[in-house]
Amino acid sequence: MGRIKYLILLIFNLAIVAGVYNYLLNTLHFFPAMAIYQIIAIIAICTYLLLFFHHNNEIGKAKMRGEDLPEELLQRRRNRLKAVVVLLSPFVFTVLADYIYLLFFVK
């Protein structure tokens, strides 16, 4: 997929996640919705870091052996990282935006 498609998908996912979060805040109490989104955001960050470090570790091991990894394997891993960012980062952005809102506007 091209960069524009990933960007459009990211914006679309962000709108859906933020809309569901807003709906949950209006129907549920604040703390269950915030806790659920925080857990998903933490899982998203840990998943991205795990995939990123695994990807770089495999590249480093191959370089130490004096080999190069096949380009198709590298591209597949890059696409997996992009998919994680597109699908799970809207939860991180939503929680971050809510924290900023709470910090500056709620007294």
Coordinates of N, CA and C in Angstrom, one line a residue:
M1 N 0.8 -1.2 0.0 CA 0.0 0.0 0.0 C 0.9 1.2 0.0
G2 N 0.4 2.3 -0.6 CA 1.1 3.5 -0.7 C 1.0 4.3 0.6
R3 N 1.8 5.3 0.7 CA 1.8 6.2 1.9 C 0.5 6.9 2.1
I4 N -0.1 7.3 1.0 CA -1.4 8.0 1.1 C -2.5 7.1 1.6
K5 N -2.5 5.9 1.2 CA -3.5 4.9 1.6 C -3.3 4.7 3.1
Y6 N -2.1 4.5 3.6 CA -1.9 4.4 5.0 C -2.3 5.6 5.8
L7 N -2.1 6.8 5.3 CA -2.5 8.0 6.0 C -4.0 8.1 6.0
I8 N -4.7 7.8 4.9 CA -6.1 7.9 4.9 C -6.7 6.8 5.9
L9 N -6.1 5.6 5.9 CA -6.6 4.6 6.8 C -6.3 5.0 8.3
L10 N -5.2 5.6 8.5 CA -4.9 6.1 9.9 C -5.9 7.1 10.3
I11 N -6.2 8.1 9.5 CA -7.2 9.1 9.8 C -8.6 8.5 10.0
F12 N -8.9 7.6 9.2 CA -10.2 6.9 9.3 C -10.3 6.2 10.6
N13 N -9.3 5.4 10.9 CA -9.2 4.7 12.2 C -9.3 5.6 13.4
L14 N -8.5 6.7 13.3 CA -8.5 7.7 14.4 C -9.9 8.2 14.6
A15 N -10.6 8.5 13.6 CA -12.0 9.1 13.7 C -12.9 8.0 14.3
I16 N -12.8 6.8 13.9 CA -13.7 5.7 14.5 C -13.3 5.5 16.0
V17 N -12.1 5.4 16.3 CA -11.7 5.2 17.7 C -12.1 6.3 18.6
A18 N -11.8 7.6 18.1 CA -12.2 8.7 18.9 C -13.7 8.8 19.1
G19 N -14.4 8.5 18.0 CA -15.9 8.5 18.1 C -16.5 7.5 19.1
V20 N -15.9 6.3 19.0 CA -16.4 5.3 20.0 C -16.0 5.7 21.4
Y21 N -14.8 6.3 21.6 CA -14.4 6.8 22.9 C -15.3 7.8 23.4
N22 N -15.7 8.8 22.6 CA -16.6 9.8 23.0 C -18.0 9.3 23.3
Y23 N -18.4 8.3 22.6 CA -19.7 7.6 22.9 C -19.7 6.9 24.2
L24 N -18.5 6.2 24.4 CA -18.4 5.5 25.7 C -18.4 6.5 26.9
L25 N -17.7 7.6 26.7 CA -17.7 8.6 27.8 C -19.1 9.1 28.1
N26 N -19.9 9.3 27.1 CA -21.2 9.8 27.3 C -22.2 8.8 27.9
T27 N -22.0 7.5 27.6 CA -22.9 6.5 28.1 C -22.4 5.8 29.3
L28 N -21.1 5.5 29.4 CA -20.5 4.9 30.6 C -20.0 6.0 31.5
H29 N -19.4 5.6 32.6 CA -18.7 6.6 33.4 C -17.3 6.7 32.8
F30 N -16.6 7.7 33.3 CA -15.3 8.1 32.7 C -14.3 7.0 32.9
F31 N -14.2 6.4 34.1 CA -13.1 5.5 34.4 C -13.1 4.2 33.7
P32 N -14.2 3.5 33.5 CA -14.1 2.3 32.7 C -13.6 2.5 31.2
A33 N -14.2 3.5 30.6 CA -13.8 3.8 29.2 C -12.3 4.2 29.1
M34 N -11.9 5.0 30.0 CA -10.5 5.5 30.0 C -9.5 4.3 30.3
A35 N -9.9 3.4 31.2 CA -9.1 2.3 31.6 C -8.9 1.3 30.4
I36 N -10.0 1.1 29.7 CA -10.0 0.2 28.6 C -9.1 0.7 27.5
Y37 N -9.2 2.0 27.2 CA -8.4 2.6 26.2 C -6.9 2.7 26.6
Q38 N -6.7 2.9 27.9 CA -5.3 2.9 28.3 C -4.7 1.5 28.2
I39 N -5.4 0.5 28.5 CA -4.8 -0.9 28.4 C -4.5 -1.2 26.9
I40 N -5.5 -0.8 26.0 CA -5.2 -1.0 24.6 C -4.0 -0.2 24.1
A41 N -3.9 1.0 24.6 CA -2.8 1.9 24.2 C -1.4 1.3 24.6
I42 N -1.4 0.8 25.9 CA -0.2 0.2 26.4 C 0.2 -1.1 25.6
I43 N -0.8 -1.9 25.3 CA -0.6 -3.1 24.4 C -0.1 -2.7 23.0
A44 N -0.6 -1.6 22.5 CA -0.2 -1.1 21.2 C 1.3 -0.7 21.2
I45 N 1.7 0.1 22.2 CA 3.0 0.5 22.3 C 4.0 -0.7 22.5
C46 N 3.6 -1.6 23.4 CA 4.5 -2.8 23.6 C 4.6 -3.6 22.3
T47 N 3.5 -3.8 21.6 CA 3.5 -4.6 20.4 C 4.4 -3.9 19.3
Y48 N 4.3 -2.6 19.2 CA 5.2 -1.9 18.2 C 6.6 -2.1 18.6
L49 N 7.0 -1.8 19.9 CA 8.3 -2.0 20.3 C 8.9 -3.4 20.1
L50 N 8.1 -4.4 20.4 CA 8.5 -5.7 20.2 C 8.8 -6.0 18.8
L51 N 7.9 -5.7 17.9 CA 8.1 -5.9 16.5 C 9.3 -5.1 15.9
F52 N 9.5 -3.9 16.4 CA 10.6 -3.0 15.9 C 11.9 -3.6 16.4
F53 N 12.0 -4.0 17.6 CA 13.3 -4.5 18.1 C 13.6 -5.9 17.5
H54 N 12.6 -6.7 17.3 CA 12.8 -8.0 16.7 C 13.3 -7.8 15.2
H55 N 12.7 -6.9 14.5 CA 13.1 -6.6 13.2 C 14.6 -6.1 13.1
N56 N 14.9 -5.2 14.0 CA 16.3 -4.6 14.0 C 17.3 -5.7 14.5
N57 N 16.9 -6.5 15.4 CA 17.8 -7.6 15.9 C 18.1 -8.6 14.8
E58 N 17.1 -8.9 14.0 CA 17.4 -9.9 12.9 C 18.3 -9.3 11.9
I59 N 18.1 -8.0 11.6 CA 19.0 -7.3 10.7 C 20.4 -7.3 11.2
G60 N 20.6 -7.0 12.5 CA 21.9 -6.9 13.1 C 22.6 -8.3 13.1
K61 N 21.8 -9.3 13.4 CA 22.4 -10.7 13.4 C 22.9 -11.0 12.0
A62 N 22.1 -10.7 11.0 CA 22.5 -11.0 9.6 C 23.8 -10.2 9.2
K63 N 23.9 -8.9 9.6 CA 25.0 -8.1 9.3 C 26.3 -8.7 10.0
M64 N 26.1 -9.2 11.2 CA 27.3 -9.8 11.9 C 27.8 -11.0 11.2
R65 N 26.9 -11.8 10.6 CA 27.3 -12.9 9.8 C 27.8 -12.6 8.4
G66 N 27.6 -11.3 8.1 CA 28.1 -10.9 6.7 C 27.1 -11.2 5.7
E67 N 25.8 -11.4 6.0 CA 24.7 -11.7 5.1 C 23.8 -10.5 5.0
D68 N 22.9 -10.6 4.0 CA 21.8 -9.7 3.9 C 20.5 -10.5 3.9
L69 N 19.5 -9.9 4.6 CA 18.2 -10.6 4.6 C 17.6 -10.4 3.3
P70 N 16.7 -11.3 2.9 CA 16.0 -11.1 1.6 C 15.1 -9.9 1.7
E71 N 15.0 -9.2 0.6 CA 14.3 -8.0 0.5 C 12.8 -8.2 0.8
E72 N 12.3 -9.4 0.3 CA 10.8 -9.7 0.6 C 10.5 -9.8 2.1
L73 N 11.5 -10.4 2.8 CA 11.3 -10.5 4.2 C 11.3 -9.2 4.9
L74 N 12.3 -8.3 4.5 CA 12.3 -7.0 5.1 C 11.1 -6.2 4.8
Q75 N 10.6 -6.3 3.5 CA 9.4 -5.5 3.2 C 8.2 -6.0 3.9
R76 N 8.1 -7.4 4.1 CA 7.0 -7.9 4.9 C 7.0 -7.4 6.3
R77 N 8.2 -7.3 6.9 CA 8.3 -6.8 8.3 C 7.9 -5.3 8.4
R78 N 8.4 -4.6 7.4 CA 8.0 -3.2 7.3 C 6.5 -3.0 7.2
N79 N 5.9 -3.8 6.4 CA 4.4 -3.7 6.2 C 3.7 -4.0 7.5
R80 N 4.3 -5.0 8.2 CA 3.6 -5.4 9.5 C 3.8 -4.2 10.5
L81 N 4.9 -3.6 10.5 CA 5.1 -2.4 11.4 C 4.1 -1.3 11.0
K82 N 4.0 -1.0 9.8 CA 3.0 0.0 9.3 C 1.6 -0.4 9.7
A83 N 1.2 -1.6 9.6 CA -0.1 -2.1 9.9 C -0.4 -1.9 11.4
V84 N 0.6 -2.2 12.2 CA 0.5 -2.0 13.7 C 0.3 -0.5 14.0
V85 N 1.0 0.4 13.3 CA 0.9 1.8 13.6 C -0.5 2.3 13.1
V86 N -1.0 1.8 12.0 CA -2.2 2.3 11.5 C -3.4 1.8 12.3
L87 N -3.3 0.5 12.8 CA -4.4 0.0 13.5 C -4.5 0.3 15.0
L88 N -3.3 0.4 15.6 CA -3.3 0.6 17.1 C -2.9 2.0 17.6
S89 N -2.2 2.8 16.8 CA -1.8 4.1 17.3 C -3.0 5.0 17.5
P90 N -4.2 4.9 16.9 CA -5.3 5.8 17.2 C -5.7 5.7 18.7
F91 N -5.5 4.5 19.3 CA -5.8 4.4 20.7 C -4.8 5.2 21.5
V92 N -3.5 5.2 21.2 CA -2.5 6.0 21.9 C -2.8 7.5 21.7
F93 N -3.2 7.9 20.5 CA -3.5 9.3 20.2 C -4.7 9.8 21.0
T94 N -5.7 8.9 21.1 CA -7.0 9.3 21.8 C -6.7 9.4 23.3
V95 N -6.0 8.5 23.9 CA -5.6 8.6 25.3 C -4.8 9.9 25.5
L96 N -3.8 10.1 24.7 CA -3.0 11.3 24.8 C -3.8 12.6 24.7
A97 N -4.7 12.6 23.7 CA -5.6 13.8 23.6 C -6.4 14.0 24.8
D98 N -6.9 12.9 25.4 CA -7.8 13.0 26.6 C -7.0 13.5 27.8
Y99 N -5.7 13.0 27.9 CA -4.9 13.5 29.0 C -4.6 15.0 28.8
I100 N -4.3 15.4 27.6 CA -4.1 16.9 27.4 C -5.3 17.7 27.7
Y101 N -6.5 17.2 27.3 CA -7.7 17.9 27.6 C -7.9 18.0 29.1
L102 N -7.7 16.9 29.8 CA -7.9 16.9 31.3 C -6.9 17.8 32.0
L103 N -5.6 17.8 31.5 CA -4.6 18.6 32.1 C -4.9 20.1 32.0
F104 N -5.3 20.6 30.8 CA -5.4 22.0 30.5 C -6.8 22.6 30.7
F105 N -7.9 21.8 30.5 CA -9.2 22.4 30.5 C -10.1 22.0 31.6
V106 N -9.8 20.9 32.4 CA -10.7 20.5 33.5 C -10.1 20.9 34.8
K107 N -10.9 21.5 35.6 CA -10.3 22.0 36.9 C -11.1 21.4 38.0

